[in-house]
Coordinates of C-alpha atoms and ligand atoms in Angstrom, one line a residue:
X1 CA 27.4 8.0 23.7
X2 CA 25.7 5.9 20.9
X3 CA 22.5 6.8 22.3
X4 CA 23.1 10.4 21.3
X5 CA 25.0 9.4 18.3
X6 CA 21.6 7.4 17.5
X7 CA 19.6 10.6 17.6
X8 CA 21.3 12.0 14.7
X9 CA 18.7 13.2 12.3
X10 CA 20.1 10.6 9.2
X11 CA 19.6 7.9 11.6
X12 CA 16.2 5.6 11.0
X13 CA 15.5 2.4 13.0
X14 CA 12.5 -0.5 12.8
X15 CA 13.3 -1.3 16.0
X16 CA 15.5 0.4 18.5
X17 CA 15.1 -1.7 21.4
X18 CA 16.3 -4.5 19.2
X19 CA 19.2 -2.7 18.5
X20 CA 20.1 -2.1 22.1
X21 CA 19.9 -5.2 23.2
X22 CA 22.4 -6.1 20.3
X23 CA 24.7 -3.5 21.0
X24 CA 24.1 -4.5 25.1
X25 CA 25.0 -8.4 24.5
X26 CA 27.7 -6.9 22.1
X27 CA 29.2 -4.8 24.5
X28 CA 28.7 -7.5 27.3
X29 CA 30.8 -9.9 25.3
X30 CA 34.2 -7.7 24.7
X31 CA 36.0 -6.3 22.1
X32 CA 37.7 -9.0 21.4
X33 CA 34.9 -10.8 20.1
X34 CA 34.3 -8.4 17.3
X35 CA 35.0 -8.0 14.0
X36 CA 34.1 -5.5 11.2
X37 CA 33.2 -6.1 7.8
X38 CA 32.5 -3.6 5.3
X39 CA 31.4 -2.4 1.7
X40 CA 34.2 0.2 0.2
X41 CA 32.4 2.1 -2.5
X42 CA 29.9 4.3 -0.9
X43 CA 30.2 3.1 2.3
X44 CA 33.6 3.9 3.4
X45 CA 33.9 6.0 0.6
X46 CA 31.3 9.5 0.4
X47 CA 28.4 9.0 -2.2
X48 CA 28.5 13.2 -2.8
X49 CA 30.7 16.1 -2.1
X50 CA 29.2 19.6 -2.3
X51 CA 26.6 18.3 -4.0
X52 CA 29.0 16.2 -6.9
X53 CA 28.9 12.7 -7.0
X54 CA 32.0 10.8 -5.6
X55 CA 33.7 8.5 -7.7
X56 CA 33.7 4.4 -6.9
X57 CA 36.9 2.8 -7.3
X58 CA 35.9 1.7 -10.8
X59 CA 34.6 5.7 -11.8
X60 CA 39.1 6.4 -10.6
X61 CA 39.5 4.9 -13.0
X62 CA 37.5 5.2 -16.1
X63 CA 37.7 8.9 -15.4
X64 CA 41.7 8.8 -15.0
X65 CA 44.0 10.0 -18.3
X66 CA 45.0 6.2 -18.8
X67 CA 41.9 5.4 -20.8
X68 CA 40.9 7.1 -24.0
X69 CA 38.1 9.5 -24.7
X70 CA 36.5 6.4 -26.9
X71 CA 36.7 4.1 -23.9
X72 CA 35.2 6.7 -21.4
X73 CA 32.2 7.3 -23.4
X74 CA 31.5 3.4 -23.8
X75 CA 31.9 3.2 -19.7
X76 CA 29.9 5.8 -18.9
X77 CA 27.6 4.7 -21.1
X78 CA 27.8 1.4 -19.3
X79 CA 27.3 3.3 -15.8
X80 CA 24.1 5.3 -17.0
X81 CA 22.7 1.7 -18.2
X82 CA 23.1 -0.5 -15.4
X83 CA 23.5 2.0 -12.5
X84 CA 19.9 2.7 -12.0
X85 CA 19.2 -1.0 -12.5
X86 CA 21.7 -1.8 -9.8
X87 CA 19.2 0.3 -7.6
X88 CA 16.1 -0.3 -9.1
X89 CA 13.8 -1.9 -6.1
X90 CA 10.7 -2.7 -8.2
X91 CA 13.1 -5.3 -10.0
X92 CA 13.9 -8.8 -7.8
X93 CA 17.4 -9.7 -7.5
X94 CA 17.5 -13.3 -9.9
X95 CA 16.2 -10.4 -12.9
X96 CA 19.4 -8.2 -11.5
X97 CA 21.9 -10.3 -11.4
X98 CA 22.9 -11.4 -15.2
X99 CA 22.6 -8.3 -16.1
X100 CA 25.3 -6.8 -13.2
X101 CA 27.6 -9.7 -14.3
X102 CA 27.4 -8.0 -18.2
X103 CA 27.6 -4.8 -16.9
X104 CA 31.4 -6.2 -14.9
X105 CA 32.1 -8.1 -17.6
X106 CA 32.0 -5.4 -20.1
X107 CA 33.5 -2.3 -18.3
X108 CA 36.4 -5.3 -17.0
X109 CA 37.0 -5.6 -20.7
X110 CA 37.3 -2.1 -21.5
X111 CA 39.6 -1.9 -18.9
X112 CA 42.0 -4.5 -20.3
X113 CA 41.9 -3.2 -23.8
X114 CA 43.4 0.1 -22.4
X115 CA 47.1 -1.8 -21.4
X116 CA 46.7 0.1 -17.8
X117 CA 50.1 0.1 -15.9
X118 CA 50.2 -0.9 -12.8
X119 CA 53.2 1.5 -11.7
X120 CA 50.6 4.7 -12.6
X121 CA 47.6 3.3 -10.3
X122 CA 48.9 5.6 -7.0
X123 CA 49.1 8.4 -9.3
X124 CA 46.0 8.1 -10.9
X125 CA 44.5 7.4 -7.4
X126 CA 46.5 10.6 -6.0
X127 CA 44.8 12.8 -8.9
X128 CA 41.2 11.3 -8.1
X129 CA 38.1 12.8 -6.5
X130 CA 38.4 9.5 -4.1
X131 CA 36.9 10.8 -0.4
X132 CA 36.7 8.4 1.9
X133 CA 33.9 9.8 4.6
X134 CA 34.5 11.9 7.4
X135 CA 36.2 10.4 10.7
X136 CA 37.7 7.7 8.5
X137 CA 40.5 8.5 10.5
X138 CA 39.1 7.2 13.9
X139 CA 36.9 4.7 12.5
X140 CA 40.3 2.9 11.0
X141 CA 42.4 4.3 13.9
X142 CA 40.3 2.6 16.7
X143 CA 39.8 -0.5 15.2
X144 CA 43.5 -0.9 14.7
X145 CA 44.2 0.5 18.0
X146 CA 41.5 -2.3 19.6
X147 CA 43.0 -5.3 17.2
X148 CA 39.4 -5.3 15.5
X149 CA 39.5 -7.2 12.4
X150 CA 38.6 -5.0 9.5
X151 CA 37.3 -7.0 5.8
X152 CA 36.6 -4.7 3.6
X153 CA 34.5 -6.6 1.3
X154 CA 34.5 -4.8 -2.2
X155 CA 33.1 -5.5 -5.6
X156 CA 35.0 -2.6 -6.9
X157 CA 39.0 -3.4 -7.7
X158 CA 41.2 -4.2 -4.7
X159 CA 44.2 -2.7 -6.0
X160 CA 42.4 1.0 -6.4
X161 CA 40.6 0.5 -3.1
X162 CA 44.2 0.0 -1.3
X163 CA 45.9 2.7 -3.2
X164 CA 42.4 5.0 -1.9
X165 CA 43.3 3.4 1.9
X166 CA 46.9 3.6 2.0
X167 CA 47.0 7.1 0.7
X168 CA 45.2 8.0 3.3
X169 CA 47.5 6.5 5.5
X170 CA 44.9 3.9 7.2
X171 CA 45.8 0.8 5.4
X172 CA 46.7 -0.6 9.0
X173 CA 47.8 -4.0 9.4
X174 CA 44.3 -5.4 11.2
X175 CA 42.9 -5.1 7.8
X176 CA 41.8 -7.3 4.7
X177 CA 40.5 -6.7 1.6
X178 CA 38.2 -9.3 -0.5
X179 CA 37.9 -7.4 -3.7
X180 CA 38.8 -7.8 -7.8
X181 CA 42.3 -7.6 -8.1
X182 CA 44.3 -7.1 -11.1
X183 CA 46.2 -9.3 -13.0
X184 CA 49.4 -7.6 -14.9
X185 CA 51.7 -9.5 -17.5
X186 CA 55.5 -9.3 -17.1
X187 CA 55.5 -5.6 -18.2
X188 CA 53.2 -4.5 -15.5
X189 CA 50.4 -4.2 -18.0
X190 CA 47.1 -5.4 -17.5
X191 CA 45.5 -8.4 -18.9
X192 CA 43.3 -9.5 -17.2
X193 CA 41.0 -9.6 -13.5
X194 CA 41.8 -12.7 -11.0
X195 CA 39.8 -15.4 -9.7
X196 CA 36.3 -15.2 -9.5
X197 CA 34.1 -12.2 -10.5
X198 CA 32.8 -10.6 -7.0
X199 CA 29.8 -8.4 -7.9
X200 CA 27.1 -6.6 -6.0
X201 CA 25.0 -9.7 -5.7
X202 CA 27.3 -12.5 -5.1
X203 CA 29.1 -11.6 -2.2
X204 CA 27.5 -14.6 -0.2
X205 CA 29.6 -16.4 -2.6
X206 CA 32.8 -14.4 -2.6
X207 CA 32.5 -15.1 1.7
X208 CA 32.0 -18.9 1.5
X209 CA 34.9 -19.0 -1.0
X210 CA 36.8 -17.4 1.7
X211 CA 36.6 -20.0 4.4
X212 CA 40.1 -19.8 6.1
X213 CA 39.8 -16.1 6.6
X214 CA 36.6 -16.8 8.9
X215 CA 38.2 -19.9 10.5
X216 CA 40.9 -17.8 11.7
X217 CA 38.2 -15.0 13.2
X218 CA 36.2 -17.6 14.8
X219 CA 36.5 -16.4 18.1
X220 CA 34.7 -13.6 17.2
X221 CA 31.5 -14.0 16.9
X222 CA 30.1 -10.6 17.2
X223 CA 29.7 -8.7 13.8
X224 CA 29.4 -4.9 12.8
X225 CA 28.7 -5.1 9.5
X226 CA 28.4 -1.6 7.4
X227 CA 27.2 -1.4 3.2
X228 CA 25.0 0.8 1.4
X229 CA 23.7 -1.9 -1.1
X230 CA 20.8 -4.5 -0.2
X231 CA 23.6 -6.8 -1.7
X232 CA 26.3 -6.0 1.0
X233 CA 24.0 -7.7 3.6
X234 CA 25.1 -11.2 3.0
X235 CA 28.7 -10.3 3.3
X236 CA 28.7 -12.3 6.5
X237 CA 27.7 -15.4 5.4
X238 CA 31.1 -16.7 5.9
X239 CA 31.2 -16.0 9.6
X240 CA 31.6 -18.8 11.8
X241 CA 29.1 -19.3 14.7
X242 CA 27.8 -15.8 14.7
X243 CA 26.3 -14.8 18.3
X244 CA 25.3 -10.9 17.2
X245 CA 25.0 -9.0 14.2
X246 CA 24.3 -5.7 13.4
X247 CA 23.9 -3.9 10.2
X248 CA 24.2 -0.5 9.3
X249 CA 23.5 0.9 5.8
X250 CA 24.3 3.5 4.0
X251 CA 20.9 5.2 1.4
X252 CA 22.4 7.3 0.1
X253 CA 20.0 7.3 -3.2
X254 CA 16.7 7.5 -4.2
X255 CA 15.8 7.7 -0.8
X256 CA 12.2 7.4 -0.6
X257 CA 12.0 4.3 -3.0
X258 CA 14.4 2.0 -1.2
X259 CA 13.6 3.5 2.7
X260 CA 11.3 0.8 3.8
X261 CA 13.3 -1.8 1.9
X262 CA 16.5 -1.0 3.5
X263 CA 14.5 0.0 7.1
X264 CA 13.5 -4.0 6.5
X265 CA 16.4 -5.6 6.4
X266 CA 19.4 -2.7 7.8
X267 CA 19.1 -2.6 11.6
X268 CA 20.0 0.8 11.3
X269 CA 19.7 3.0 8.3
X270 CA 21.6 6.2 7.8
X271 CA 20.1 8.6 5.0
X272 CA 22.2 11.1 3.1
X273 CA 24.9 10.8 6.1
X274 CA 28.5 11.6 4.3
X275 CA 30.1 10.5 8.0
X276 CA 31.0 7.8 10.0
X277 CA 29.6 9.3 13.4
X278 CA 27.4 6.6 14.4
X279 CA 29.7 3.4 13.5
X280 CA 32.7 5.6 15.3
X281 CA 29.7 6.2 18.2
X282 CA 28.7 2.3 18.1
X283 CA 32.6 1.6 18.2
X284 CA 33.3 3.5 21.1
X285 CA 30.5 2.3 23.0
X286 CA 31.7 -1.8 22.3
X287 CA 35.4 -0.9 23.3
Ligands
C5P301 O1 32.8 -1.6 -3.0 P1 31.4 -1.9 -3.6 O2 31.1 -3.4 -3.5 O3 30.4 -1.0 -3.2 O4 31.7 -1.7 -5.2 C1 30.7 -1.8 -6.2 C2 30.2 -0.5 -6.7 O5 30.9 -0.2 -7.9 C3 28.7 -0.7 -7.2 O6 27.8 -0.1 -6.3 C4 28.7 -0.1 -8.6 O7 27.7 1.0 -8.7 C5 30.0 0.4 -8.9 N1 30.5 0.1 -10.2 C6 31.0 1.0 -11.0 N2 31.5 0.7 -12.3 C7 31.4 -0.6 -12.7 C8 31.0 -1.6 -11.9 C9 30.5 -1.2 -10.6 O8 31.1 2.2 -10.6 N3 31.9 -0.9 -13.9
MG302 MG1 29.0 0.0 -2.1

């Protein structure tokens, strides 16, 4: 099954015996040794739709009628900055990193001057372009069905990202969310972001903050791990023992700069795939 899934024409390998003999020792060891953790925005979520960008839980918002006209202009402005930075590969991480934590920073800021309720996030969700990729459905549906452990592992804003899943009616109980949530006064307004800033290049810190959730997983030492960042790869640096782990990512941009970057370190990259045919094919296969 995954070996036909692995054929697809988006799928690009360094090494696919290596990636057998993961999936084989995978496979070998029982479902119940896995767990899942994956990126959200553009990972679980589509990059494009007929041929439009999809928006990332932070675009929901800034493109929703709760902020003003003023406040859009200053976050997109924000976006066209610090996007292509985000992706640029000819720049090293320690030169990326201050400048994603300004780029947060600021659009977080925005975002509390505009006194967003909290009781109109499912609408503004419900009125989005949000698309989360096609067989969302049985990718959430078998891993719920098998007891998989699902962390979603997000640098966009929890509370948006759960609206997206339980809209979609796949916000099952086998999954958690590590992600910026909201803070709201009394009123329900916000006023602020909790705990610690996760961006796209600190998430080996967000996991080793998190040291219970891994405890409790620690029988499951096997590790599907999906993002579509070269940040999302050290999303399981909190897991405990780890025997396997294999990594899928997601290009979904400027493909030909990044391919040998993310054919470097992804075990299996998927190019311009809107779908989730090969981790549902992968899942299959280990259950
Ligand atoms: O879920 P994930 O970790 O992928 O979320 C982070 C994504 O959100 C980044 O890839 C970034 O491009 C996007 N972002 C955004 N607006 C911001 C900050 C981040 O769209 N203000
Ligand atoms: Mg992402």
């Amino acid at each position: 099954m995954f070996n036909k899934k692995l054929s697809n024409t988006t799928v690009f390998m360094k090494d696919r015996e290596r990636v057998q003999n993961i999936l084989q020792s995978m496979m070998k060891a029982g479902s119940n040794t896995l767990q899942v953790i994956s990126d959200f925005d553009m990972t679980l979520t589509r990059f494009a739709h007929n041929g439009n960008r999809c928006p990332t839980c932070h675009n929901i918002l800034d493109n929703s009628k709760l902020i003003s006209d003023e406040c859009k202009e200053k976050l997109t402005e924000l976006f066209n900055t610090y996007y292509p930075i985000e992706i640029d590969v000819s720049r090293s991480v320690e030169e990326k990193l201050p400048l994603m934590v300004d780029w947060w920073t600021k659009a977080h800021e925005l975002l509390v001057q505009q006194k967003i309720r909290k009781d109109l996030l499912a609408m503004v969700v419900r009125e989005s372009n949000a698309m989360l990729r096609e067989g969302y459905q049985l990718f959430f549906g078998h891993l719920h069905e098998h007891s998989i452990p699902l962390l979603i592992f997000s640098a966009g804003i929890g509370d948006i990202l759960e609206e997206v899943i339980r809209q979609a009616g796949v916000f099952h109980p086998n999954v958690n969310v590590f992600s910026n949530y909201m803070d709201f006064d009394e009123s329900g307004v916000l006023k602020a972001f909790k705990g610690e800033l996760i961006h796209i290049y600190n998430k080996r810190e967000g996991a080793l903050l998190n040291t219970g959730h891994f405890q409790e997983l620690r029988t499951r030492p096997n590790v599907l791990l999906m993002g579509d960042s070269l940040g999302d790869l050290t999303m399981a640096d909190g897991v405990q023992d780890m025997e396997n782990i294999l990594k899928i990512g997601f290009l979904n941009d400027k493909v030909e700069e990044r391919k040998q970057a993310y054919l470097d370190s992804y075990d299996i990259v998927l190019v311009k795939d809107e779908t989730l045919e090969v981790p549902n094919g992968i899942l299959l296969y280990l259950t």
